[in-house]
Each structure stands twice: as structure tokens, then as C-alpha cells.
mmCIF file of C-alpha atoms and ligand atoms in Angstrom:
data_model
loop_
_atom_site.group_PDB
_atom_site.id
_atom_site.type_symbol
_atom_site.label_atom_id
_atom_site.label_comp_id
_atom_site.label_asym_id
_atom_site.label_seq_id
_atom_site.Cartn_x
_atom_site.Cartn_y
_atom_site.Cartn_z
ATOM 1 C CA MET A 1 97.605 -22.240 91.174
ATOM 2 C CA LYS A 2 98.937 -20.100 88.317
ATOM 3 C CA ARG A 3 98.995 -17.123 90.819
ATOM 4 C CA PHE A 4 100.985 -19.088 93.286
ATOM 5 C CA LEU A 5 103.420 -20.148 90.737
ATOM 6 C CA CYS A 6 103.836 -16.565 89.785
ATOM 7 C CA LEU A 7 104.450 -15.618 93.337
ATOM 8 C CA LEU A 8 107.196 -18.225 93.668
ATOM 9 C CA LEU A 9 108.919 -17.059 90.426
ATOM 10 C CA ALA A 10 108.598 -13.577 91.638
ATOM 11 C CA LEU A 11 110.275 -14.365 95.067
ATOM 12 C CA SER A 12 113.157 -16.282 93.348
ATOM 13 C CA ALA A 13 113.592 -13.357 90.915
ATOM 14 C CA LEU A 14 113.720 -10.958 93.726
ATOM 15 C CA SER A 15 116.388 -13.013 95.541
ATOM 16 C CA ALA A 16 118.411 -13.195 92.322
ATOM 17 C CA ALA A 17 118.038 -9.393 91.956
ATOM 18 C CA ALA A 18 119.312 -8.894 95.558
ATOM 19 C CA GLN A 19 122.615 -10.534 94.603
ATOM 20 C CA ARG A 20 123.209 -8.034 91.654
ATOM 21 C CA ASN A 21 122.616 -4.408 91.252
ATOM 22 C CA THR A 22 122.891 -4.135 87.459
ATOM 23 C CA ILE A 23 120.951 -5.910 84.764
ATOM 24 C CA ALA A 24 122.637 -6.028 81.432
ATOM 25 C CA ILE A 25 120.046 -6.188 78.616
ATOM 26 C CA SER A 26 122.116 -8.561 76.783
ATOM 27 C CA ASP A 27 121.839 -11.016 79.711
ATOM 28 C CA LEU A 28 118.072 -11.001 79.361
ATOM 29 C CA PRO A 29 116.443 -13.613 77.319
ATOM 30 C CA HIS A 30 114.264 -12.288 74.702
ATOM 31 C CA LEU A 31 110.952 -13.917 75.835
ATOM 32 C CA PRO A 32 109.218 -12.848 78.984
ATOM 33 C CA SER A 33 107.428 -15.781 80.691
ATOM 34 C CA ASP A 34 104.915 -13.747 82.554
ATOM 35 C CA THR A 35 103.981 -10.381 84.010
ATOM 36 C CA LEU A 36 103.123 -9.461 87.778
ATOM 37 C CA PRO A 37 101.344 -6.371 89.154
ATOM 38 C CA THR A 38 103.123 -4.361 91.696
ATOM 39 C CA ASP A 39 101.730 -1.928 94.442
ATOM 40 C CA ARG A 40 102.610 0.845 92.130
ATOM 41 C CA PRO A 41 99.855 1.558 89.368
ATOM 42 C CA ASN A 42 102.212 2.150 86.441
ATOM 43 C CA VAL A 43 104.718 -0.499 87.216
ATOM 44 C CA GLN A 44 104.753 -4.132 86.408
ATOM 45 C CA ILE A 45 107.252 -6.977 86.858
ATOM 46 C CA ILE A 46 108.048 -8.905 83.638
ATOM 47 C CA LEU A 47 109.423 -12.316 84.497
ATOM 48 C CA TYR A 48 111.817 -14.023 82.093
ATOM 49 C CA THR A 49 112.268 -17.906 81.692
ATOM 50 C CA ASP A 50 115.658 -17.939 83.650
ATOM 51 C CA ASN A 51 114.015 -16.322 86.721
ATOM 52 C CA THR A 52 115.317 -12.994 86.061
ATOM 53 C CA PHE A 53 112.932 -10.034 86.010
ATOM 54 C CA ARG A 54 112.650 -6.547 85.008
ATOM 55 C CA TYR A 55 110.326 -3.652 85.871
ATOM 56 C CA LEU A 56 108.169 -2.533 83.123
ATOM 57 C CA PHE A 57 106.869 1.035 83.263
ATOM 58 C CA THR A 58 103.682 0.893 81.682
ATOM 59 C CA ASN A 59 102.679 3.974 79.858
ATOM 60 C CA ALA A 60 106.267 4.735 80.134
ATOM 61 C CA ASP A 61 106.265 6.388 76.703
ATOM 62 C CA SER A 62 103.612 8.927 77.808
ATOM 63 C CA LEU A 63 104.814 9.394 81.539
ATOM 64 C CA SER A 64 108.566 9.345 81.790
ATOM 65 C CA ARG A 65 109.011 10.648 78.210
ATOM 66 C CA THR A 66 106.882 13.579 78.659
ATOM 67 C CA GLU A 67 108.957 14.437 81.709
ATOM 68 C CA LEU A 68 112.197 13.715 79.876
ATOM 69 C CA TYR A 69 111.238 16.068 76.969
ATOM 70 C CA ALA A 70 109.478 18.653 78.950
ATOM 71 C CA SER A 71 111.771 19.655 81.657
ATOM 72 C CA HIS A 72 115.170 21.459 80.981
ATOM 73 C CA TRP A 73 113.886 21.609 77.252
ATOM 74 C CA ASP A 74 115.784 24.332 75.457
ATOM 75 C CA THR A 75 115.661 24.375 71.549
ATOM 76 C CA THR A 76 117.800 27.437 71.165
ATOM 77 C CA GLY A 77 120.816 26.944 73.614
ATOM 78 C CA ILE A 78 123.196 24.106 73.467
ATOM 79 C CA PHE A 79 123.156 23.531 77.214
ATOM 80 C CA ALA A 80 119.851 22.768 78.906
ATOM 81 C CA TYR A 81 120.727 21.804 82.393
ATOM 82 C CA ARG A 82 122.483 24.907 83.638
ATOM 83 C CA ASP A 83 120.903 24.655 87.061
ATOM 84 C CA ILE A 84 122.379 21.176 87.734
ATOM 85 C CA SER A 85 125.991 21.390 88.963
ATOM 86 C CA LEU A 86 128.633 18.837 88.330
ATOM 87 C CA GLN A 87 129.045 18.445 92.153
ATOM 88 C CA SER A 88 125.300 17.702 92.590
ATOM 89 C CA LEU A 89 125.420 14.614 90.365
ATOM 90 C CA PRO A 90 125.727 11.158 92.064
ATOM 91 C CA PRO A 91 129.137 9.650 91.985
ATOM 92 C CA THR A 92 127.807 6.814 89.655
ATOM 93 C CA ILE A 93 124.954 6.959 87.258
ATOM 94 C CA GLU A 94 123.688 3.628 85.840
ATOM 95 C CA ILE A 95 122.579 4.322 82.186
ATOM 96 C CA HIS A 96 120.435 1.723 80.414
ATOM 97 C CA VAL A 97 122.060 2.602 77.092
ATOM 98 C CA ILE A 98 119.733 0.313 74.995
ATOM 99 C CA ASP A 99 116.894 -1.901 76.032
ATOM 100 C CA ARG A 100 114.442 -4.244 74.260
ATOM 101 C CA TYR A 101 112.743 -1.276 72.790
ATOM 102 C CA ASP A 102 115.399 1.223 72.028
ATOM 103 C CA GLY A 103 118.449 0.446 69.887
ATOM 104 C CA PHE A 104 121.750 1.723 68.896
ATOM 105 C CA HIS A 105 123.390 2.780 65.727
ATOM 106 C CA PHE A 106 126.911 4.248 65.207
ATOM 107 C CA PRO A 107 126.574 7.908 64.244
ATOM 108 C CA ARG A 108 129.497 7.417 61.854
ATOM 109 C CA THR A 109 132.565 5.179 61.642
ATOM 110 C CA GLY A 110 135.892 6.196 60.328
ATOM 111 C CA GLN A 111 139.368 7.464 61.068
ATOM 112 C CA ILE A 112 139.487 9.331 64.492
ATOM 113 C CA VAL A 113 141.315 12.477 63.712
ATOM 114 C CA SER A 114 140.924 13.883 67.232
ATOM 115 C CA ARG A 115 140.012 12.349 70.659
ATOM 116 C CA TYR A 116 138.282 13.721 73.636
ATOM 117 C CA GLY A 117 140.583 15.536 75.946
ATOM 118 C CA LEU A 118 142.788 18.566 76.221
ATOM 119 C CA ARG A 119 143.576 20.156 72.909
ATOM 120 C CA GLY A 120 146.466 22.562 73.783
ATOM 121 C CA ARG A 121 144.905 24.847 76.345
ATOM 122 C CA ARG A 122 141.352 24.230 75.142
ATOM 123 C CA ASN A 123 139.019 21.289 76.020
ATOM 124 C CA HIS A 124 137.936 19.005 73.091
ATOM 125 C CA ASN A 125 134.744 17.679 74.534
ATOM 126 C CA GLY A 126 134.029 15.087 71.875
ATOM 127 C CA ILE A 127 135.483 12.994 69.186
ATOM 128 C CA ASP A 128 136.275 13.848 65.689
ATOM 129 C CA ILE A 129 135.635 11.386 62.822
ATOM 130 C CA ALA A 130 137.004 12.060 59.402
ATOM 131 C CA LEU A 131 134.373 11.844 56.557
ATOM 132 C CA ARG A 132 133.507 12.955 53.172
ATOM 133 C CA THR A 133 131.150 15.916 52.795
ATOM 134 C CA GLY A 134 127.660 14.402 52.304
ATOM 135 C CA ASP A 135 128.273 11.232 54.223
ATOM 136 C CA PRO A 136 125.171 10.386 56.149
ATOM 137 C CA ILE A 137 125.176 10.874 59.906
ATOM 138 C CA HIS A 138 123.026 8.550 62.070
ATOM 139 C CA ALA A 139 121.205 9.194 65.369
ATOM 140 C CA ALA A 140 123.087 7.000 67.956
ATOM 141 C CA PHE A 141 120.044 6.178 69.950
ATOM 142 C CA ASP A 142 116.251 6.704 69.957
ATOM 143 C CA GLY A 143 115.274 10.209 71.254
ATOM 144 C CA ARG A 144 114.020 13.526 70.467
ATOM 145 C CA VAL A 145 115.773 16.381 68.622
ATOM 146 C CA ARG A 146 116.380 19.119 71.205
ATOM 147 C CA TYR A 147 118.372 21.620 68.955
ATOM 148 C CA SER A 148 118.874 21.806 65.176
ATOM 149 C CA ARG A 149 120.490 24.959 64.197
ATOM 150 C CA TYR A 150 123.494 26.734 62.794
ATOM 151 C CA ASN A 151 125.642 27.470 65.810
ATOM 152 C CA MET A 152 127.879 30.412 65.801
ATOM 153 C CA GLY A 153 129.979 29.154 68.459
ATOM 154 C CA GLY A 154 132.024 26.863 66.183
ATOM 155 C CA PHE A 155 130.033 23.812 65.703
ATOM 156 C CA GLY A 156 128.408 25.163 62.474
ATOM 157 C CA ASN A 157 125.373 23.138 61.565
ATOM 158 C CA LEU A 158 124.595 21.277 64.905
ATOM 159 C CA VAL A 159 122.079 18.769 65.981
ATOM 160 C CA ILE A 160 121.499 17.643 69.491
ATOM 161 C CA ILE A 161 119.416 14.831 70.451
ATOM 162 C CA ARG A 162 118.116 13.914 73.874
ATOM 163 C CA HIS A 163 117.768 10.164 74.239
ATOM 164 C CA THR A 164 115.304 7.932 76.016
ATOM 165 C CA ASN A 165 118.363 6.603 77.957
ATOM 166 C CA GLY A 166 119.001 10.024 79.458
ATOM 167 C CA LEU A 167 122.132 11.008 77.455
ATOM 168 C CA GLU A 168 122.342 13.782 74.972
ATOM 169 C CA SER A 169 124.377 13.461 71.736
ATOM 170 C CA TYR A 170 125.792 16.395 69.680
ATOM 171 C CA TYR A 171 126.593 16.234 65.952
ATOM 172 C CA GLY A 172 128.626 19.253 64.670
ATOM 173 C CA HIS A 173 130.053 20.629 61.479
ATOM 174 C CA LEU A 174 127.169 19.148 59.341
ATOM 175 C CA SER A 175 126.859 20.190 55.739
ATOM 176 C CA ARG A 176 123.056 19.640 56.030
ATOM 177 C CA ARG A 177 120.601 19.171 58.890
ATOM 178 C CA ASN A 178 117.841 16.687 58.206
ATOM 179 C CA VAL A 179 115.740 17.179 61.416
ATOM 180 C CA LYS A 180 114.201 19.863 63.298
ATOM 181 C CA ALA A 181 113.775 20.584 67.086
ATOM 182 C CA GLY A 182 110.915 18.452 68.418
ATOM 183 C CA ASP A 183 111.183 15.711 65.904
ATOM 184 C CA PHE A 184 111.336 12.185 67.243
ATOM 185 C CA VAL A 185 114.068 9.963 65.776
ATOM 186 C CA LYS A 186 115.059 6.327 65.917
ATOM 187 C CA ALA A 187 118.495 4.986 66.363
ATOM 188 C CA GLY A 188 120.087 4.912 62.842
ATOM 189 C CA GLN A 189 117.962 7.442 61.304
ATOM 190 C CA VAL A 190 119.982 9.875 59.000
ATOM 191 C CA ILE A 191 119.632 13.099 60.847
ATOM 192 C CA GLY A 192 122.048 15.094 58.628
ATOM 193 C CA TYR A 193 125.094 14.921 56.485
ATOM 194 C CA GLY A 194 128.703 15.474 57.294
ATOM 195 C CA GLY A 195 130.572 18.669 56.322
ATOM 196 C CA SER A 196 132.928 21.236 57.582
ATOM 197 C CA THR A 197 130.680 24.068 58.768
ATOM 198 C CA GLY A 198 131.675 26.271 61.656
ATOM 199 C CA ARG A 199 135.307 26.219 63.065
ATOM 200 C CA SER A 200 136.507 23.130 61.253
ATOM 201 C CA ARG A 201 139.711 22.570 59.031
ATOM 202 C CA GLY A 202 138.125 19.913 56.927
ATOM 203 C CA PRO A 203 135.091 17.524 56.636
ATOM 204 C CA HIS A 204 134.678 15.666 59.897
ATOM 205 C CA LEU A 205 131.958 14.908 62.509
ATOM 206 C CA HIS A 206 132.438 16.342 65.846
ATOM 207 C CA PHE A 207 130.363 14.053 68.075
ATOM 208 C CA GLU A 208 129.768 14.430 71.807
ATOM 209 C CA LEU A 209 127.927 12.531 74.547
ATOM 210 C CA ARG A 210 126.551 14.492 77.412
ATOM 211 C CA TYR A 211 124.709 13.749 80.655
ATOM 212 C CA ALA A 212 123.063 16.774 82.400
ATOM 213 C CA ASP A 213 125.317 18.970 80.018
ATOM 214 C CA GLN A 214 128.453 17.254 81.222
ATOM 215 C CA ALA A 215 130.534 15.664 78.480
ATOM 216 C CA PHE A 216 132.385 12.557 78.849
ATOM 217 C CA ASP A 217 134.700 10.556 76.353
ATOM 218 C CA PRO A 218 132.323 8.992 73.636
ATOM 219 C CA GLU A 219 134.877 6.240 73.212
ATOM 220 C CA ARG A 220 133.800 5.005 76.668
ATOM 221 C CA LEU A 221 130.615 3.804 75.015
ATOM 222 C CA ILE A 222 131.114 3.517 71.289
ATOM 223 C CA ASP A 223 133.916 1.859 69.354
ATOM 224 C CA PHE A 224 134.072 4.377 66.413
ATOM 225 C CA THR A 225 136.328 2.073 64.191
ATOM 226 C CA SER A 226 134.003 -1.030 64.467
ATOM 227 C CA GLY A 227 130.798 0.933 65.077
ATOM 228 C CA GLN A 228 130.047 -1.331 67.977
ATOM 229 C CA LEU A 229 128.436 -0.270 71.288
ATOM 230 C CA ARG A 230 130.609 -1.282 74.204
ATOM 231 C CA TYR A 231 128.162 -1.584 76.892
ATOM 232 C CA GLN A 232 124.373 -2.039 77.224
ATOM 233 C CA THR A 233 124.201 -1.092 80.878
ATOM 234 C CA PHE A 234 126.831 1.578 81.567
ATOM 235 C CA LEU A 235 128.137 2.828 84.795
ATOM 236 C CA LEU A 236 128.851 6.447 84.084
ATOM 237 C CA GLU A 237 131.350 7.787 86.831
ATOM 238 C CA ARG A 238 131.210 11.396 87.782
ATOM 239 C CA SER A 239 134.991 11.458 87.485
ATOM 240 C CA PHE A 240 134.530 10.559 83.703
ATOM 241 C CA PHE A 241 133.306 14.260 83.211
ATOM 242 C CA ASN A 242 136.947 15.400 83.914
ATOM 243 C CA ILE A 243 138.483 16.457 80.553
ATOM 244 C CA ARG A 244 141.472 14.364 81.439
ATOM 245 C CA SER A 245 139.564 11.215 81.961
ATOM 246 C CA ARG A 246 139.772 9.435 78.770
ATOM 247 C CA ALA A 247 138.704 5.952 77.609
ATOM 248 C CA VAL A 248 141.910 4.776 76.150
ATOM 249 C CA GLU A 249 144.305 3.978 78.860
ATOM 250 C CA GLY A 250 147.735 5.509 78.616
ATOM 251 C CA LEU A 251 146.588 8.392 76.870
ATOM 252 C CA GLU A 252 145.538 10.239 80.094
ATOM 253 C CA GLU A 253 149.314 11.164 80.727
ATOM 254 C CA GLU A 254 149.669 12.441 77.293
ATOM 255 C CA ASP A 255 151.740 15.685 76.959
ATOM 256 C CA ASP A 256 149.483 18.067 75.087
ATOM 257 C CA SER A 257 151.960 20.859 74.890
ATOM 258 C CA PHE A 258 152.824 20.060 71.195
ATOM 259 C CA ASP A 259 149.360 19.286 70.093
ATOM 260 C CA ILE A 260 149.573 19.507 66.329
ATOM 261 C CA GLU A 261 145.836 20.442 65.833
ATOM 262 C CA ALA A 262 146.190 23.105 68.494
ATOM 263 C CA LEU A 263 149.266 24.523 66.788
ATOM 264 C CA MET A 264 147.275 24.465 63.416
ATOM 265 C CA ALA A 265 144.295 25.929 64.837
ATOM 266 C CA ALA A 266 146.259 28.769 66.329
ATOM 267 C CA ASN A 267 147.987 29.204 63.054
ATOM 268 C CA GLU A 268 151.387 28.460 64.464
ATOM 269 C CA ILE A 269 152.144 26.287 61.559
ATOM 270 C CA PRO A 270 152.695 28.474 58.618
ATOM 271 C CA GLU A 271 150.558 28.143 55.526
ATOM 272 C CA ASP A 272 153.591 27.070 53.173
ATOM 273 C CA GLY A 273 153.874 24.044 55.509
ATOM 274 C CA THR A 274 157.518 24.554 56.432
ATOM 275 C CA LEU A 275 157.807 22.940 59.853
ATOM 276 C CA SER A 276 160.239 23.794 62.723
ATOM 277 C CA GLU A 277 162.264 20.877 64.076
ATOM 278 C CA GLU A 278 160.369 21.093 67.193
ATOM 279 C CA ILE A 279 157.020 20.511 65.456
ATOM 280 C CA ILE A 280 158.481 17.691 63.274
ATOM 281 C CA ARG A 281 159.703 15.984 66.491
ATOM 282 C CA ALA A 282 156.196 16.516 68.043
ATOM 283 C CA ILE A 283 154.716 14.851 64.963
ATOM 284 C CA GLU A 284 156.911 11.869 65.054
ATOM 285 C CA GLU A 285 156.352 11.530 68.822
ATOM 286 C CA LYS A 286 152.648 11.561 68.174
ATOM 287 C CA GLU A 287 152.783 9.035 65.384
ATOM 288 C CA LEU A 288 154.840 6.707 67.782
ATOM 289 C CA LYS A 289 152.230 7.094 70.558
ATOM 290 C CA ALA A 290 149.595 6.158 68.143
ATOM 291 C CA LYS A 291 151.491 3.001 66.911
ATOM 292 C CA GLU A 292 152.019 2.094 70.578
ATOM 293 C CA ALA A 293 148.336 2.481 71.403
ATOM 294 C CA GLU A 294 147.530 0.456 68.366
ATOM 295 C CA ALA A 295 149.771 -2.328 69.609
ATOM 296 C CA ALA A 296 148.365 -2.047 73.116
ATOM 297 C CA ALA A 297 144.719 -2.569 71.412
ATOM 298 C CA LYS A 298 146.014 -5.491 69.496
ATOM 299 C CA ALA A 299 147.456 -7.120 72.792
ATOM 300 C CA ALA A 300 143.965 -6.961 74.276
ATOM 301 C CA LYS A 301 143.070 -10.207 76.089
ATOM 302 C CA TYR A 302 139.549 -11.571 76.495
ATOM 303 C CA HIS A 303 137.894 -14.140 78.769
ATOM 304 C CA THR A 304 134.529 -15.755 78.077
ATOM 305 C CA ILE A 305 132.697 -16.339 81.306
ATOM 306 C CA ARG A 306 132.034 -19.785 82.226
ATOM 307 C CA SER A 307 130.055 -21.366 85.142
ATOM 308 C CA GLY A 308 131.819 -20.647 88.361
ATOM 309 C CA ASP A 309 133.855 -17.697 87.192
ATOM 310 C CA THR A 310 134.250 -14.847 89.804
ATOM 311 C CA LEU A 311 135.886 -11.415 89.196
ATOM 312 C CA LEU A 312 138.491 -12.283 91.909
ATOM 313 C CA GLY A 313 139.149 -15.769 90.443
ATOM 314 C CA LEU A 314 139.504 -14.144 87.004
ATOM 315 C CA ALA A 315 142.024 -11.430 88.507
ATOM 316 C CA LEU A 316 144.166 -14.200 90.159
ATOM 317 C CA LYS A 317 143.997 -16.404 87.064
ATOM 318 C CA TYR A 318 145.299 -13.560 84.860
ATOM 319 C CA GLY A 319 147.566 -11.767 87.365
ATOM 320 C CA THR A 320 145.451 -8.711 87.380
ATOM 321 C CA THR A 321 143.064 -6.978 89.758
ATOM 322 C CA VAL A 322 139.321 -6.868 90.227
ATOM 323 C CA ASP A 323 139.501 -2.823 89.878
ATOM 324 C CA LYS A 324 141.352 -3.301 86.593
ATOM 325 C CA ILE A 325 138.898 -5.660 85.090
ATOM 326 C CA CYS A 326 135.955 -3.564 86.275
ATOM 327 C CA LYS A 327 137.526 -0.470 84.750
ATOM 328 C CA LEU A 328 138.318 -2.037 81.383
ATOM 329 C CA ASN A 329 134.651 -3.366 81.132
ATOM 330 C CA GLY A 330 132.782 -0.610 82.775
ATOM 331 C CA ILE A 331 131.255 -2.770 85.431
ATOM 332 C CA SER A 332 131.137 -2.846 89.022
ATOM 333 C CA ARG A 333 132.250 -5.340 91.610
ATOM 334 C CA ASN A 334 128.564 -6.480 91.982
ATOM 335 C CA THR A 335 127.781 -7.000 88.315
ATOM 336 C CA THR A 336 126.589 -10.589 87.812
ATOM 337 C CA LEU A 337 128.963 -12.520 85.444
ATOM 338 C CA ARG A 338 126.537 -14.074 82.860
ATOM 339 C CA ILE A 339 127.874 -17.054 81.312
ATOM 340 C CA GLY A 340 129.012 -16.478 77.742
ATOM 341 C CA ARG A 341 129.852 -12.757 78.257
ATOM 342 C CA LYS A 342 133.236 -11.679 77.066
ATOM 343 C CA LEU A 343 135.098 -9.767 79.529
ATOM 344 C CA ARG A 344 138.247 -7.837 78.566
ATOM 345 C CA ILE A 345 141.166 -8.805 80.864
ATOM 346 C CA GLN A 346 143.976 -6.650 79.696
HETATM 347 ZN ZN1 ZN B 401 135.972 18.096 67.527
#
């Protein structure tokens, strides 16, 4: 009888699963109600009390992680996936950023001094967070240190961690590294201390997130002001790997021809600090843009999902489009709207 009940539960769970293609971990209740075998030896189904289910890869630690940390494992180079081209990546990659076993911790919160994007004619593949030398830097997710060295290419003391969620995170300009290649780390572990080593004009953390060597804007996933993770299941679009594809809307069209940091880096701003009219105007413009972006962030509107809500219904209600809502929240049209979840509307 118990078996029969299990089967019924599994069937209803499967039909529920057919209606959606992503499972947000936050949506899952914390207590599994039962487990079921499958025809694959290392895979079990965990059933939850609300009839949702999830595959459990038994021995996942020893199987998938061995693979994850064995192939493309390079402890001397900053890139490890040179044979995988950008074009060969799928258009959308579903990243289970955290799950019941693996957590998140912000690497460092603080003032953002430079965002992902073009910096003059150079790419800035990460985000710069201001800090004081010696401030602790935390591993963002669970994983294994792939690289911990002094990098001559400009990163200074650099730690790269490969995470169980498939992403790699880069932590540059550290004053001290606390870990060595091969070390397993937990989210939140102090992997080093902030500094200004390498090509750096002052103490800050240079932080990157990459998938198969391809960088995307870390602000898509992490709010560096509050220290919050934005998504637990994240749909990583191949288009995000474009340096012009930024998380903050409105910044994509930014004219970088007067990027102050680029000018400073190129020593086009003299040591004595005298600024030309042109540069003063550029600074003022930059400050104005920052104020506008702040105002836009304050104007953000949220909706808490109630029973019966649909993406189309919300789009009509708030005079927006399904595409815009999906983009703001990093979800797809097929994502199940769980009651109680907060969606950003504008
Ligand atoms: Zn940087």
C-alpha cells in the first residue's frame, strides 16, 4: 500500500513537473516526504510534502564532483576551458546557484567603484568593490580552489574558485591569500584579505563570475550593496557574456568615451589633479547618471505572488510586458509562480 501511495505521489509530482521547467530551491519545502528509486542506479527522486519532487544524485559528491574538479582543471592558468568556444555554449544555461546543501555568502559588500562593462577601450570583466586593506574576502559559494597565485597579468594576488553550481569566481588584488589550489571551501569561508596588489589604484576587490571561462556581470546574481543573492535558480543567457550586456538597465547605452577610470589608468589625468573642462564635464555627467540610476532603483516596484496570478495577468495589471518581467527577475515564461514569491515589476 505504501508503495502504491508513493507511485501516486510520483505521478502527480511528474505531471506538476511537466508544467514547469525550472525549480527554484526557495520554492521547495524543507522537509522531504519520501524517496523513490529510478531506473538509473545513482538517481533517486525526493518527494516533498506539496507533491513537488527533485532528483537526488546519490553519491553526487563522489561522482559529479570528481568530474567537476577533474576535467579542465588548471591550477596555473586563469582560464581552464580554452577548448570550449562561446558559440558552442547553449543559448540558455540553467544554474542551480544554491541548493539544500550548498549555500551563498557575499564575497564583500561595499561601495561599487566600477561595474562590469567597457572601460574605455578595455573590457572590465568584473565588478570593483571598495574596501580597506585587510578586510576579509569570503567564498561566494561552496567549491574547490582552482588557482591561488600572484598573477602578473594585473590581478595581483588572485584566487579562483570552481563552484559546485558550475560557476567560477575570481577574487583579485588581495593583500593576502588564505587558501591554496586544491582546497575545498564552503560559502562564506575567508579565502583571503582585500588589498591593492597588481594593476590597482587603491584597495578594492575585483570580483568576476565566469561560466566555462566566459565572464558575465556579477550584479546579475549578487546585490553587492545588500549582500543578497538575487536568484537561487538562474537562467544564464549566452548573450550575457557580451561585455555590453549589463545587469543594470539603462547602463547598456552608456557612453564610455569619457570613462574617468580609464583616463586615470591611462595617466591622462595629471598627477597634480588639474582637470580639463572636458573631464570635469564628464565627471559631472557620470555623477548625474549615478543619481538617475539610484532614483530608478528606488522606483522599483514589486508584486507578491498570490493564488491565480499569471505572468500575462501581471503584465496587463501593471502595464508592462511578460518579457520585461522575465528579464527583471531572471526567469522564463515557463517558470512556475510560487505563492509568496516577490517579483520585480519595474
Ligand atoms: Zn576590476
